[in-house]
C-alpha cells in the first residue's frame, strides 16, 4: 500500500449542441490540463417522426461521448506503447461479459 497522498485532477469537458432541424450536432472539447481532445457526432430526425429536440440532443451527445471515449482509449494505448508495454492480442472488454 502506498503512503502517497491521493491525487485529485480536474478535467474540463465542454459539450456544445446545435440544432438545424432535422439535424443535431454535438461537439465535445475535453481539456485534461496536459492535452485537449475534441470529438463530434450527429443525429438526424426522420421526416416521419415528431420533432422532439431532446431526443436529438441525447443521441448526438451520447454518440460524441462514445467517440471521446474511443479517443481517450487510443491515447492511453499510444502512451502505454511509448512506455514499452507489449500489445495484447485482444483488447480488454469495457464491461463484463455474461457467461
Short mmCIF file of C-alpha atoms in Angstrom, two decimals:
data_model
loop_
_atom_site.label_atom_id
_atom_site.label_comp_id
_atom_site.label_asym_id
_atom_site.label_seq_id
_atom_site.Cartn_x
_atom_site.Cartn_y
_atom_site.Cartn_z
CA UNK A 1 0.00 0.00 0.00
CA UNK A 2 1.32 3.43 -0.94
CA UNK A 3 1.90 6.21 1.58
CA UNK A 4 1.41 8.75 -1.18
CA UNK A 5 -1.48 11.15 -0.66
CA UNK A 6 -4.37 10.72 -3.10
CA UNK A 7 -4.15 12.76 -6.27
CA UNK A 8 -7.13 14.75 -7.47
CA UNK A 9 -7.34 16.07 -11.00
CA UNK A 10 -9.98 18.10 -12.73
CA UNK A 11 -10.62 17.71 -16.43
CA UNK A 12 -12.85 20.25 -18.14
CA UNK A 13 -15.37 18.97 -20.66
CA UNK A 14 -17.48 21.34 -22.73
CA UNK A 15 -20.33 19.93 -24.78
CA UNK A 16 -21.91 22.13 -27.44
CA UNK A 17 -25.19 21.20 -29.15
CA UNK A 18 -26.55 22.86 -32.25
CA UNK A 19 -29.79 22.04 -33.96
CA UNK A 20 -30.60 22.68 -37.59
CA UNK A 21 -33.78 20.66 -37.99
CA UNK A 22 -33.72 17.75 -38.75
CA UNK A 23 -30.01 17.55 -37.73
CA UNK A 24 -28.46 17.92 -34.28
CA UNK A 25 -24.69 18.20 -33.92
CA UNK A 26 -22.69 17.66 -30.73
CA UNK A 27 -19.13 18.89 -30.26
CA UNK A 28 -17.10 17.97 -27.20
CA UNK A 29 -13.86 19.58 -26.12
CA UNK A 30 -12.00 17.85 -23.28
CA UNK A 31 -9.13 19.73 -21.63
CA UNK A 32 -7.09 17.43 -19.37
CA UNK A 33 -4.57 20.12 -18.49
CA UNK A 34 -1.96 18.17 -20.49
CA UNK A 35 -3.93 17.65 -23.71
CA UNK A 36 -7.04 18.88 -25.47
CA UNK A 37 -9.19 16.33 -27.30
CA UNK A 38 -12.19 17.04 -29.49
CA UNK A 39 -14.99 14.83 -30.79
CA UNK A 40 -18.06 15.39 -32.93
CA UNK A 41 -21.24 13.46 -33.66
CA UNK A 42 -24.62 13.97 -35.27
CA UNK A 43 -28.19 12.79 -35.03
CA UNK A 44 -30.79 13.15 -37.77
CA UNK A 45 -34.53 13.03 -37.21
CA UNK A 46 -36.57 11.06 -39.69
CA UNK A 47 -39.04 13.29 -41.56
CA UNK A 48 -41.77 10.88 -40.42
CA UNK A 49 -41.01 11.35 -36.70
CA UNK A 50 -42.40 14.02 -34.40
CA UNK A 51 -39.88 16.77 -33.64
CA UNK A 52 -38.60 16.22 -30.07
CA UNK A 53 -35.37 18.23 -29.79
CA UNK A 54 -34.32 16.49 -26.55
CA UNK A 55 -34.03 13.17 -28.36
CA UNK A 56 -31.69 14.62 -30.98
CA UNK A 57 -29.63 16.24 -28.19
CA UNK A 58 -29.36 12.96 -26.31
CA UNK A 59 -28.42 10.92 -29.37
CA UNK A 60 -25.83 13.40 -30.65
CA UNK A 61 -24.32 13.95 -27.18
CA UNK A 62 -24.22 10.22 -26.44
CA UNK A 63 -22.50 9.50 -29.74
CA UNK A 64 -19.98 12.29 -29.18
CA UNK A 65 -19.24 10.94 -25.68
CA UNK A 66 -18.65 7.45 -27.11
CA UNK A 67 -16.32 8.97 -29.71
CA UNK A 68 -14.48 10.82 -26.92
CA UNK A 69 -14.10 7.56 -25.01
CA UNK A 70 -12.54 5.95 -28.06
CA UNK A 71 -10.11 8.88 -28.41
CA UNK A 72 -9.09 8.53 -24.76
CA UNK A 73 -8.56 4.77 -25.10
CA UNK A 74 -6.48 5.31 -28.25
CA UNK A 75 -4.38 7.95 -26.47
CA UNK A 76 -3.83 5.62 -23.50
CA UNK A 77 -2.84 2.78 -25.82
CA UNK A 78 -0.29 5.02 -27.54
CA UNK A 79 1.08 6.17 -24.19
CA UNK A 80 1.40 2.56 -22.99
CA UNK A 81 3.29 1.59 -26.16
CA UNK A 82 5.67 4.51 -25.62
CA UNK A 83 6.33 3.17 -22.11
CA UNK A 84 7.26 -0.22 -23.57
CA UNK A 85 4.07 -2.12 -22.83
CA UNK A 86 3.51 -5.15 -25.02
CA UNK A 87 0.38 -5.36 -27.09
CA UNK A 88 -2.39 -7.67 -26.06
CA UNK A 89 -3.81 -9.99 -28.72
CA UNK A 90 -7.36 -8.99 -27.82
CA UNK A 91 -8.48 -5.79 -26.17
CA UNK A 92 -9.81 -5.98 -22.64
CA UNK A 93 -13.63 -5.75 -22.55
CA UNK A 94 -15.16 -2.47 -21.48
CA UNK A 95 -17.72 -4.33 -19.37
CA UNK A 96 -18.01 -7.89 -18.04
CA UNK A 97 -19.28 -10.48 -20.50
CA UNK A 98 -22.22 -12.57 -19.47
CA UNK A 99 -21.35 -16.23 -19.22
#
